[in-house]
Each structure stands twice: as structure tokens, then as C-alpha cells.
């Protein structure tokens, strides 16, 4: 279905900006699906008879809380580390999309909105790397 | 129960939750968290951790489609995040302070009552397909919080302009706190602010909320990860399911009427209000 009317163009967010952000999000989704599916499939094939109770009592393990253990896990192709990589990819895509918006606002000379988007990106990074460890 | 059986069950449940969540602007936690706790016996903390990851999945997946279709308002969404993200950080921090406090159940019951009270207002607008194009407040005019989208259902361009942007910021700050504090209700409060305060068309409200909930969830997700509440083997099927479900939902939303989306939202609002009150009452 097509409309005779055309959408008014936003100089700050031209169609190419929308397309770029959509591509970023789509790439994140595809990457997450591939990594999470591969990791989950590998985990289940390695532990075909594992019970839910065993998983719950073990907990997330050091891979989640220790960056060093996570990197070693990835090197060893640990299925849990591969799933985590997918989750981290989605978190990274979320932060990058805020940074992309800040860039678009700055390019469109919208200083207030550019500053807001940049502040949000900083808050997200502070939340992940500063607030979370302190709260824990 | 064997793990693979639970994984399949969670995957199927999450597909439905993701589909609904992408239509009404929520992350799917409203369905997933209670199902995981009540039907599968998963501890509440792990359910909240998996729900947070599912919010991220829903937001990223449906965001890709809604941004492409220009249903998401990037300008308004980015503007309001300055309130939701600090709110989420404050809420996540307050969780630690309030974890042994009697205040949490009372706050949950109050939140449930607030959600219930907002139902009649949403129902009053049930016949409205597009909100009237108002002049906008001073902030809205200064920041050009306005836009347009091509409504495939009506086959015309619908224009809108944000109203009451300051009060919307206040509600968004509250949405962030609630999200960080309880792991629920973030999307529902965002849609309420976008719909009722800013007076955006319902489909723009749910699409923009979907875009924002991922950012709000990211603000609080670090606390959940470091706190050991994200169990990757449980979070993965939930997130994969919501990704598939929200992909389907985001394909359907553009062809729905704003009125139908509002009805769906009201139903979810009532369910969430009941769920929140029950959760609070059980903890009392």
C-alpha cells in the first residue's frame, strides 16, 4: 500500500539515519541469535541429562562475574561464554545506538539533544562499570 | 525436570511474550517473570535476570523494524532517556538499600493501584484513532518534539506534536526507578507517559517505548549481571524466544489500528496491575 502523501523530512534524522540505526539493531539481533543459539545448543548437547535443579544450584558461575574467566571461557569455546558474548553484544549495540543518536544530533546542530544523548551514553557506561560493582 | 524440557518450554512461552511485548511497548517480563516463577519454579531473582535480557532482546528486535518504518520517534525517545536512565540507576541502587525493608511490598501495592487508576483514562480515549495536533509546550517547541509517520492502516501520513513534555519527563523518571527497583512496569509507564502526557499516536507510543526500554534495561542490567542473577542457560532461551516473537509482532503492528493497540494495552495494564498488587501482598 502506498500513500500519495510523503513523510516530512527531518534534517537531523534523514532517512539514511533511520536506515543506519535499523541496520545496527538488526546486526545486533542476528549476532545475538547466532551466538546464543550456538552456545545454548552446544551446552545442551554437552549436558543432555542435566536437571534444572542442578543448573539452579550451580548458579551463573565465574564466567559472568569475572572478565578474565569470561575471556578464558571464550578461548576454550565454553558454551556459556558464547551465550554471554551474545548478551554483551546486545548491550553494546544499545550503547552504540545512543552514541549514534548523539552524533546525529551534533551533526544537525541540535546541541541540547546531542548533550542529552551523550549524557545518557555516559550514564549507561558508568552504570555498567561503576555503579554495578559498587552496588554489588 | 530435565533442562532441555525447560528450555523448550521457556522458548515457546517467550515467543508469545515477545509478540505481545512488541505490540504494546513492553519487554515481555509481565508474562515471563510470573510464568517462570509460578509454573517452572525458577527463583524470582533468576526470573528477573532473564526478563531483563528479554527486554533487551525485544527492544533491539522490534526497534530494528519500527525505526525502519519510522514508527519510533528517535527525537522524543532520546530526549526522554535523560529521565529514565538516572531513574533506573537510582532504582537499582535503592534495591540494595530496600531489600530487607518492609517498604518494598507497600511500594508494589501502591504501583499496582497507580496502574489500576490509569485504566479509566486510557479507556476514555478508546474511540480516538489519532490524538489532536496541539501546539505543544515550550520545551516541546524548542526541541522540536514532533514528527509524522505513514499509517499503513489508514494509508495516510499522521502528524503529531509532543504536549506536556515536562510532566512526561517526571513519569519517565518514575518509570526508570520502578524498572530498576522491581524489574517490571518500565514499559507500561513509558507508554502511559507517551500516550497520555505527550499525546502521541498509540502506535508511535508503543514503538518509541520499545526503543527506550532496552536503554533503561541496560542501565540496570550491570547490577543484575554482577549480582549473579543472570543465568545464561535460562536467559538464552528466553531472549531467543522473545527475539523471534517480537520480530513477528513488529511485522503486525503497522497494520493494526491505534484503537486496537490501545485495547491490547489496557488488557495488559489490568493484568500487570493485578500481578503487581498480588506480588506486593504476598510479600507483606
Short mmCIF file of C-alpha atoms in Angstrom, two decimals:
data_model
loop_
_atom_site.label_atom_id
_atom_site.label_comp_id
_atom_site.label_asym_id
_atom_site.label_seq_id
_atom_site.Cartn_x
_atom_site.Cartn_y
_atom_site.Cartn_z
CA UNK A 1 0.00 0.00 0.00
CA UNK A 2 1.40 3.42 -0.88
CA UNK A 3 0.28 6.86 0.16
CA UNK A 4 0.19 9.95 -2.04
CA UNK A 5 1.46 11.93 0.94
CA UNK A 6 5.15 11.92 1.75
CA UNK A 7 6.69 11.94 5.18
CA UNK A 8 8.20 15.31 6.05
CA UNK A 9 11.99 15.08 6.18
CA UNK A 10 13.83 15.70 9.44
CA UNK A 11 17.23 17.28 8.66
CA UNK A 12 18.70 15.81 11.86
CA UNK A 13 17.37 12.34 11.16
CA UNK A 14 17.19 11.95 7.37
CA UNK A 15 16.08 8.54 6.05
CA UNK A 16 19.73 7.46 5.95
CA UNK A 17 19.95 7.92 9.76
CA UNK A 18 16.90 5.73 10.31
CA UNK A 19 18.36 3.13 7.94
CA UNK A 20 21.72 3.22 9.74
CA UNK A 21 20.21 2.73 13.20
CA UNK A 22 17.91 -0.02 11.90
CA UNK A 23 20.93 -1.78 10.35
CA UNK A 24 22.84 -1.50 13.62
CA UNK A 25 19.94 -3.02 15.58
CA UNK A 26 19.39 -5.75 13.01
CA UNK A 27 23.08 -6.68 13.06
CA UNK A 28 22.90 -6.91 16.86
CA UNK A 29 19.86 -9.17 16.69
CA UNK A 30 21.40 -11.51 14.10
CA UNK A 31 24.68 -11.65 16.01
CA UNK A 32 22.89 -12.36 19.28
CA UNK A 33 20.70 -15.08 17.72
CA UNK A 34 23.70 -16.82 16.18
CA UNK A 35 25.82 -16.70 19.34
CA UNK A 36 23.02 -17.53 21.82
CA UNK A 37 21.65 -20.38 19.68
CA UNK A 38 25.11 -21.86 19.11
CA UNK A 39 26.03 -21.55 22.79
CA UNK A 40 22.73 -22.96 24.04
CA UNK A 41 22.80 -25.82 21.53
CA UNK A 42 26.36 -26.72 22.48
CA UNK A 43 25.53 -26.57 26.20
CA UNK A 44 22.52 -28.87 25.81
CA UNK A 45 24.48 -31.35 23.68
CA UNK A 46 27.21 -31.44 26.34
CA UNK A 47 24.70 -31.85 29.20
CA UNK A 48 21.79 -33.85 27.71
CA UNK A 49 20.60 -35.25 31.03
CA UNK A 50 21.23 -32.27 33.29
CA UNK A 51 18.35 -31.36 35.57
CA UNK A 52 17.01 -27.85 36.16
CA UNK A 53 17.81 -28.22 39.85
CA UNK A 54 21.48 -28.81 39.06
CA UNK A 55 21.64 -25.67 36.93
CA UNK A 56 19.92 -23.56 39.60
CA UNK A 57 22.13 -24.82 42.40
CA UNK A 58 25.30 -24.19 40.36
CA UNK A 59 24.32 -20.59 39.57
CA UNK A 60 25.88 -18.44 36.86
CA UNK A 61 29.46 -19.28 37.87
CA UNK A 62 32.60 -17.17 37.50
CA UNK A 63 32.14 -16.55 33.75
CA UNK A 64 29.52 -13.86 34.50
CA UNK A 65 31.32 -12.07 37.31
CA UNK A 66 34.96 -12.33 36.19
CA UNK A 67 36.11 -10.78 32.89
CA UNK A 68 39.25 -12.94 32.98
CA UNK A 69 37.23 -16.14 33.36
CA UNK A 70 34.95 -14.96 30.55
CA UNK A 71 37.87 -14.41 28.15
CA UNK A 72 39.36 -17.79 29.05
CA UNK A 73 35.94 -19.36 28.54
CA UNK A 74 35.66 -17.81 25.10
CA UNK A 75 39.12 -19.08 24.22
CA UNK A 76 38.06 -22.57 25.24
CA UNK A 77 34.75 -22.17 23.33
CA UNK A 78 32.80 -22.65 26.54
CA UNK A 79 29.08 -22.65 25.53
CA UNK A 80 28.10 -20.41 28.47
CA UNK A 81 30.75 -17.87 27.45
CA UNK A 82 29.39 -17.89 23.89
CA UNK A 83 25.86 -17.16 25.16
CA UNK A 84 27.26 -14.37 27.34
CA UNK A 85 29.06 -12.91 24.34
CA UNK A 86 25.68 -12.68 22.58
CA UNK A 87 24.19 -10.87 25.59
CA UNK A 88 27.16 -8.49 25.76
CA UNK A 89 26.75 -7.82 22.04
CA UNK A 90 23.16 -6.66 22.58
CA UNK A 91 24.23 -4.44 25.48
CA UNK A 92 26.98 -2.94 23.29
CA UNK A 93 24.53 -2.33 20.43
CA UNK A 94 22.23 -0.48 22.85
CA UNK A 95 25.03 1.85 23.96
CA UNK A 96 26.24 2.37 20.39
CA UNK A 97 22.75 3.33 19.22
CA UNK A 98 22.66 6.10 21.84
CA UNK A 99 26.09 7.29 20.68
CA UNK A 100 24.92 7.24 17.05
CA UNK A 101 21.93 9.40 18.04
CA UNK A 102 24.28 11.81 19.84
CA UNK A 103 26.37 12.03 16.67
CA UNK A 104 23.28 12.68 14.52
CA UNK A 105 22.06 15.43 16.88
CA UNK A 106 25.51 17.04 16.94
CA UNK A 107 25.71 16.92 13.15
CA UNK A 108 22.25 18.51 12.97
CA UNK A 109 23.48 21.28 15.32
CA UNK A 110 20.95 20.34 17.99
CA UNK A 111 23.22 20.89 20.94
CA UNK A 112 20.70 20.23 23.73
CA UNK A 113 19.61 16.88 22.34
CA UNK A 114 23.21 15.94 21.46
CA UNK A 115 24.26 16.68 25.04
CA UNK A 116 21.33 14.66 26.39
CA UNK A 117 22.18 11.63 24.23
CA UNK A 118 25.88 11.86 25.14
CA UNK A 119 25.00 12.13 28.84
CA UNK A 120 22.77 9.06 28.56
CA UNK A 121 25.61 7.09 26.94
CA UNK A 122 27.98 8.15 29.74
CA UNK A 123 25.38 7.19 32.37
CA UNK A 124 24.98 3.75 30.77
CA UNK A 125 28.72 3.15 30.81
CA UNK A 126 29.01 4.44 34.40
CA UNK A 127 26.06 2.24 35.38
CA UNK A 128 27.68 -0.86 33.90
CA UNK A 129 31.24 -0.38 35.04
CA UNK A 130 30.99 1.77 38.18
CA UNK A 131 27.55 1.61 39.81
CA UNK A 132 27.07 -2.15 39.34
CA UNK A 133 30.30 -3.18 41.12
CA UNK A 134 29.68 -0.64 43.91
CA UNK A 135 26.10 -1.80 44.46
CA UNK A 136 27.24 -5.40 44.43
CA UNK B 1 12.65 -31.63 35.25
CA UNK B 2 15.32 -32.03 32.58
CA UNK B 3 16.98 -28.81 31.45
CA UNK B 4 16.18 -29.25 27.75
CA UNK B 5 12.48 -29.63 28.54
CA UNK B 6 12.54 -26.33 30.45
CA UNK B 7 14.49 -24.68 27.62
CA UNK B 8 11.85 -25.71 25.06
CA UNK B 9 9.00 -24.57 27.36
CA UNK B 10 10.68 -21.21 28.02
CA UNK B 11 11.39 -20.73 24.33
CA UNK B 12 7.71 -21.22 23.41
CA UNK B 13 6.48 -19.01 26.27
CA UNK B 14 8.95 -16.30 25.32
CA UNK B 15 7.80 -16.29 21.69
CA UNK B 16 4.28 -15.37 22.87
CA UNK B 17 5.61 -12.83 25.38
CA UNK B 18 7.84 -11.20 22.76
CA UNK B 19 4.97 -10.98 20.27
CA UNK B 20 2.70 -9.26 22.80
CA UNK B 21 5.50 -7.12 24.20
CA UNK B 22 6.44 -5.69 20.84
CA UNK B 23 2.81 -4.76 20.13
CA UNK B 24 2.13 -2.93 23.40
CA UNK B 25 5.57 -1.48 24.10
CA UNK B 26 6.57 -3.74 26.97
CA UNK B 27 9.51 -6.05 27.36
CA UNK B 28 7.60 -9.27 27.87
CA UNK B 29 8.57 -9.51 31.55
CA UNK B 30 4.92 -9.06 32.50
CA UNK B 31 4.30 -12.55 31.08
CA UNK B 32 7.68 -14.18 31.56
CA UNK B 33 8.56 -13.41 35.18
CA UNK B 34 5.35 -14.83 36.73
CA UNK B 35 5.32 -17.84 34.37
CA UNK B 36 8.94 -18.66 35.22
CA UNK B 37 8.31 -18.38 38.95
CA UNK B 38 4.83 -19.90 39.23
CA UNK B 39 4.91 -22.64 36.56
CA UNK B 40 8.57 -23.60 36.38
CA UNK B 41 9.66 -22.94 39.96
CA UNK B 42 12.55 -20.69 38.97
CA UNK B 43 13.74 -18.43 41.80
CA UNK B 44 12.48 -14.87 41.43
CA UNK B 45 15.99 -13.37 41.10
CA UNK B 46 16.86 -15.56 38.10
CA UNK B 47 13.44 -14.80 36.57
CA UNK B 48 14.11 -11.05 36.86
CA UNK B 49 17.58 -11.52 35.33
CA UNK B 50 16.17 -13.45 32.36
CA UNK B 51 13.33 -10.90 31.99
CA UNK B 52 15.85 -8.05 31.80
CA UNK B 53 17.69 -9.81 28.98
CA UNK B 54 14.36 -10.43 27.24
CA UNK B 55 13.59 -6.69 27.44
CA UNK B 56 16.87 -6.00 25.68
CA UNK B 57 16.03 -8.60 23.01
CA UNK B 58 12.52 -7.21 22.43
CA UNK B 59 13.78 -3.64 22.25
CA UNK B 60 16.57 -4.41 19.80
CA UNK B 61 14.47 -6.66 17.56
CA UNK B 62 11.30 -4.59 17.34
CA UNK B 63 13.38 -1.40 17.31
CA UNK B 64 15.03 -2.51 14.06
CA UNK B 65 11.65 -2.75 12.33
CA UNK B 66 9.99 0.25 13.95
CA UNK B 67 12.96 2.54 13.26
CA UNK B 68 12.99 1.38 9.62
CA UNK B 69 9.23 2.08 9.39
CA UNK B 70 9.73 5.42 11.21
CA UNK B 71 7.18 4.45 13.84
CA UNK B 72 9.83 5.06 16.52
CA UNK B 73 10.37 8.73 17.25
CA UNK B 74 14.14 8.93 17.72
CA UNK B 75 13.97 12.58 18.78
CA UNK B 76 11.40 12.07 21.57
CA UNK B 77 12.85 8.71 22.61
CA UNK B 78 16.34 10.12 23.05
CA UNK B 79 15.03 13.21 24.87
CA UNK B 80 13.11 11.16 27.45
CA UNK B 81 16.03 8.82 28.16
CA UNK B 82 17.67 11.56 30.19
CA UNK B 83 14.99 10.86 32.81
CA UNK B 84 14.66 7.06 32.56
CA UNK B 85 18.35 6.14 32.76
CA UNK B 86 19.15 8.05 36.01
CA UNK B 87 15.87 6.71 37.39
CA UNK B 88 16.89 3.13 36.57
CA UNK B 89 20.31 3.60 38.18
CA UNK B 90 18.69 5.09 41.28
CA UNK B 91 16.15 2.27 41.40
CA UNK B 92 18.81 -0.44 41.03
CA UNK B 93 20.84 1.16 43.81
CA UNK B 94 17.78 1.52 46.02
CA UNK B 95 17.12 -2.22 45.60
CA UNK B 96 20.13 -2.93 47.75
CA UNK B 97 19.01 -0.48 50.44
CA UNK B 98 15.41 -1.69 50.45
CA UNK B 99 15.98 -5.42 50.05
CA UNK B 100 15.31 -6.14 53.72
CA UNK B 101 12.81 -3.34 54.15
CA UNK B 102 9.05 -3.67 54.68
CA UNK B 103 8.64 -0.80 52.26
CA UNK B 104 9.00 -2.89 49.07
CA UNK B 105 5.63 -4.70 49.27
CA UNK B 106 3.89 -1.45 50.13
CA UNK B 107 5.52 0.25 47.13
CA UNK B 108 4.47 -2.65 44.89
CA UNK B 109 0.86 -2.38 46.04
CA UNK B 110 0.93 1.39 45.50
CA UNK B 111 2.35 0.87 41.99
CA UNK B 112 -0.42 -1.61 41.24
CA UNK B 113 -3.02 0.87 42.44
CA UNK B 114 -1.48 3.62 40.26
CA UNK B 115 -1.69 1.30 37.25
CA UNK B 116 -5.34 0.48 38.05
CA UNK B 117 -6.18 4.17 38.42
CA UNK B 118 -4.75 4.85 34.96
CA UNK B 119 -7.06 2.30 33.30
CA UNK B 120 -10.19 4.52 33.09
CA UNK B 121 -8.18 7.34 31.48
CA UNK B 122 -6.88 5.00 28.80
CA UNK B 123 -10.35 3.58 28.26
CA UNK B 124 -11.78 7.09 27.88
CA UNK B 125 -9.63 7.51 24.76
CA UNK B 126 -10.68 4.16 23.28
CA UNK B 127 -12.54 5.76 20.35
CA UNK B 128 -9.65 8.06 19.45
CA UNK B 129 -7.62 6.86 16.46
CA UNK B 130 -5.23 9.84 16.29
CA UNK B 131 -4.74 12.45 19.04
CA UNK B 132 -5.45 16.10 18.09
CA UNK B 133 -2.40 18.03 16.87
CA UNK B 134 -1.86 20.50 19.73
CA UNK B 135 0.53 23.48 19.76
CA UNK B 136 3.00 21.77 22.11
CA UNK B 137 4.55 23.24 25.23
CA UNK B 138 7.63 25.48 25.31
CA UNK B 139 10.14 22.61 25.72
CA UNK B 140 8.46 20.62 23.01
CA UNK B 141 8.56 23.58 20.62
CA UNK B 142 12.19 24.40 21.46
CA UNK B 143 13.40 20.82 20.94
CA UNK B 144 11.03 20.14 18.03
CA UNK B 145 9.47 17.14 19.74
CA UNK B 146 7.20 16.39 16.81
CA UNK B 147 7.08 14.05 13.90
CA UNK B 148 4.99 12.08 11.46
CA UNK B 149 4.58 8.50 10.37
CA UNK B 150 2.95 6.76 7.45
CA UNK B 151 -0.02 4.86 8.87
CA UNK B 152 -0.31 1.79 6.66
CA UNK B 153 -3.75 1.01 8.04
CA UNK B 154 -5.17 4.48 7.28
CA UNK B 155 -2.93 4.91 4.23
CA UNK B 156 -2.04 8.46 5.17
CA UNK B 157 0.62 10.44 6.94
CA UNK B 158 -0.24 11.12 10.59
CA UNK B 159 1.43 14.14 12.22
CA UNK B 160 1.87 14.61 15.94
CA UNK B 161 3.47 17.05 18.36
CA UNK B 162 4.53 16.35 21.95
CA UNK B 163 2.49 18.03 24.70
CA UNK B 164 3.26 18.33 28.43
CA UNK B 165 6.85 17.22 27.93
CA UNK B 166 7.92 18.23 31.45
CA UNK B 167 5.30 16.05 33.13
CA UNK B 168 6.27 13.24 30.71
CA UNK B 169 9.85 13.56 31.94
CA UNK B 170 8.62 13.15 35.51
CA UNK B 171 6.69 9.99 34.66
CA UNK B 172 9.73 8.66 32.78
CA UNK B 173 11.94 9.23 35.81
CA UNK B 174 9.41 7.24 37.84
CA UNK B 175 9.39 4.54 35.14
CA UNK B 176 13.15 4.29 35.41
CA UNK B 177 13.04 3.94 39.20
CA UNK B 178 10.33 1.29 39.02
CA UNK B 179 12.29 -0.58 36.36
CA UNK B 180 15.47 -0.58 38.44
CA UNK B 181 13.67 -1.31 41.68
CA UNK B 182 11.23 -4.06 40.71
CA UNK B 183 12.29 -5.20 37.25
CA UNK B 184 8.76 -4.60 35.96
CA UNK B 185 6.48 -1.82 34.85
CA UNK B 186 9.00 0.23 32.94
CA UNK B 187 7.34 -0.20 29.55
CA UNK B 188 3.83 0.25 30.82
CA UNK B 189 4.67 3.59 32.49
CA UNK B 190 6.56 4.72 29.39
CA UNK B 191 3.58 4.01 27.14
CA UNK B 192 1.32 5.83 29.61
CA UNK B 193 3.61 8.89 29.53
CA UNK B 194 3.94 8.87 25.73
CA UNK B 195 0.24 8.32 25.21
CA UNK B 196 -1.35 10.35 27.99
CA UNK B 197 1.17 13.14 28.68
CA UNK B 198 2.83 13.68 25.32
CA UNK B 199 -0.33 12.71 23.41
CA UNK B 200 1.41 10.70 20.71
CA UNK B 201 -0.48 8.26 18.49
CA UNK B 202 -0.72 4.87 20.22
CA UNK B 203 1.45 3.03 17.69
CA UNK B 204 4.17 5.69 17.97
CA UNK B 205 3.89 5.41 21.77
CA UNK B 206 4.39 1.64 21.84
CA UNK B 207 7.14 1.71 19.19
CA UNK B 208 9.03 4.51 20.97
CA UNK B 209 8.58 2.76 24.31
CA UNK B 210 10.01 -0.41 22.77
CA UNK B 211 13.03 1.56 21.62
CA UNK B 212 13.53 3.08 25.08
CA UNK B 213 13.04 0.03 27.30
CA UNK B 214 16.26 -1.53 26.04
CA UNK B 215 18.24 1.52 27.11
CA UNK B 216 16.55 1.59 30.52
CA UNK B 217 17.16 -2.14 30.97
CA UNK B 218 20.84 -1.70 30.05
CA UNK B 219 21.17 0.87 32.84
CA UNK B 220 20.15 -1.70 35.43
CA UNK B 221 21.50 -4.87 33.80
CA UNK B 222 25.02 -4.40 35.16
CA UNK B 223 23.69 -4.78 38.71
CA UNK B 224 21.90 -8.00 37.76
CA UNK B 225 24.97 -9.42 35.99
CA UNK B 226 27.41 -8.61 38.78
CA UNK B 227 24.85 -9.76 41.34
CA UNK B 228 24.78 -13.22 39.73
CA UNK B 229 21.11 -13.01 38.75
CA UNK B 230 21.63 -13.63 35.02
CA UNK B 231 21.83 -17.36 34.43
CA UNK B 232 22.93 -17.61 30.76
CA UNK B 233 21.39 -21.05 30.19
CA UNK B 234 17.97 -19.70 31.26
CA UNK B 235 18.38 -16.22 29.79
CA UNK B 236 19.31 -17.58 26.35
CA UNK B 237 16.06 -19.43 25.51
CA UNK B 238 14.01 -16.56 26.96
CA UNK B 239 15.88 -13.98 24.88
CA UNK B 240 15.88 -16.13 21.72
CA UNK B 241 12.11 -16.67 22.11
CA UNK B 242 11.32 -13.00 22.70
CA UNK B 243 13.51 -12.09 19.72
CA UNK B 244 11.50 -14.38 17.44
CA UNK B 245 8.18 -13.28 18.96
CA UNK B 246 8.92 -9.58 18.81
CA UNK B 247 10.06 -9.94 15.20
CA UNK B 248 6.58 -11.29 14.42
CA UNK B 249 4.84 -8.61 16.50
CA UNK B 250 6.78 -5.78 14.89
CA UNK B 251 5.61 -7.02 11.47
CA UNK B 252 1.98 -6.92 12.60
CA UNK B 253 1.80 -3.58 14.49
CA UNK B 254 1.94 -1.21 11.48
CA UNK B 255 -1.22 -2.79 10.06
CA UNK B 256 -3.24 -2.51 13.26
CA UNK B 257 -5.42 0.45 14.23
CA UNK B 258 -4.35 2.68 17.11
CA UNK B 259 -7.65 1.79 18.78
CA UNK B 260 -6.90 -1.94 18.76
CA UNK B 261 -3.38 -1.36 20.10
CA UNK B 262 -4.89 0.72 22.91
CA UNK B 263 -7.32 -2.10 23.78
CA UNK B 264 -4.46 -4.60 23.91
CA UNK B 265 -2.50 -2.21 26.10
CA UNK B 266 -5.41 -1.73 28.52
CA UNK B 267 -5.78 -5.50 28.93
CA UNK B 268 -2.07 -5.83 29.71
CA UNK B 269 -2.31 -2.82 32.05
CA UNK B 270 -5.05 -4.52 34.09
CA UNK B 271 -3.12 -7.81 34.23
CA UNK B 272 0.05 -6.02 35.30
CA UNK B 273 -1.83 -4.04 37.96
CA UNK B 274 -3.24 -7.25 39.45
CA UNK B 275 0.14 -9.01 39.22
CA UNK B 276 1.90 -6.12 40.96
CA UNK B 277 -0.63 -5.93 43.80
CA UNK B 278 -0.53 -9.71 44.30
CA UNK B 279 3.27 -9.65 44.36
CA UNK B 280 3.20 -6.93 46.98
CA UNK B 281 0.51 -8.64 49.05
CA UNK B 282 2.37 -11.97 49.06
CA UNK B 283 5.49 -10.24 50.41
CA UNK B 284 3.62 -8.41 53.20
#
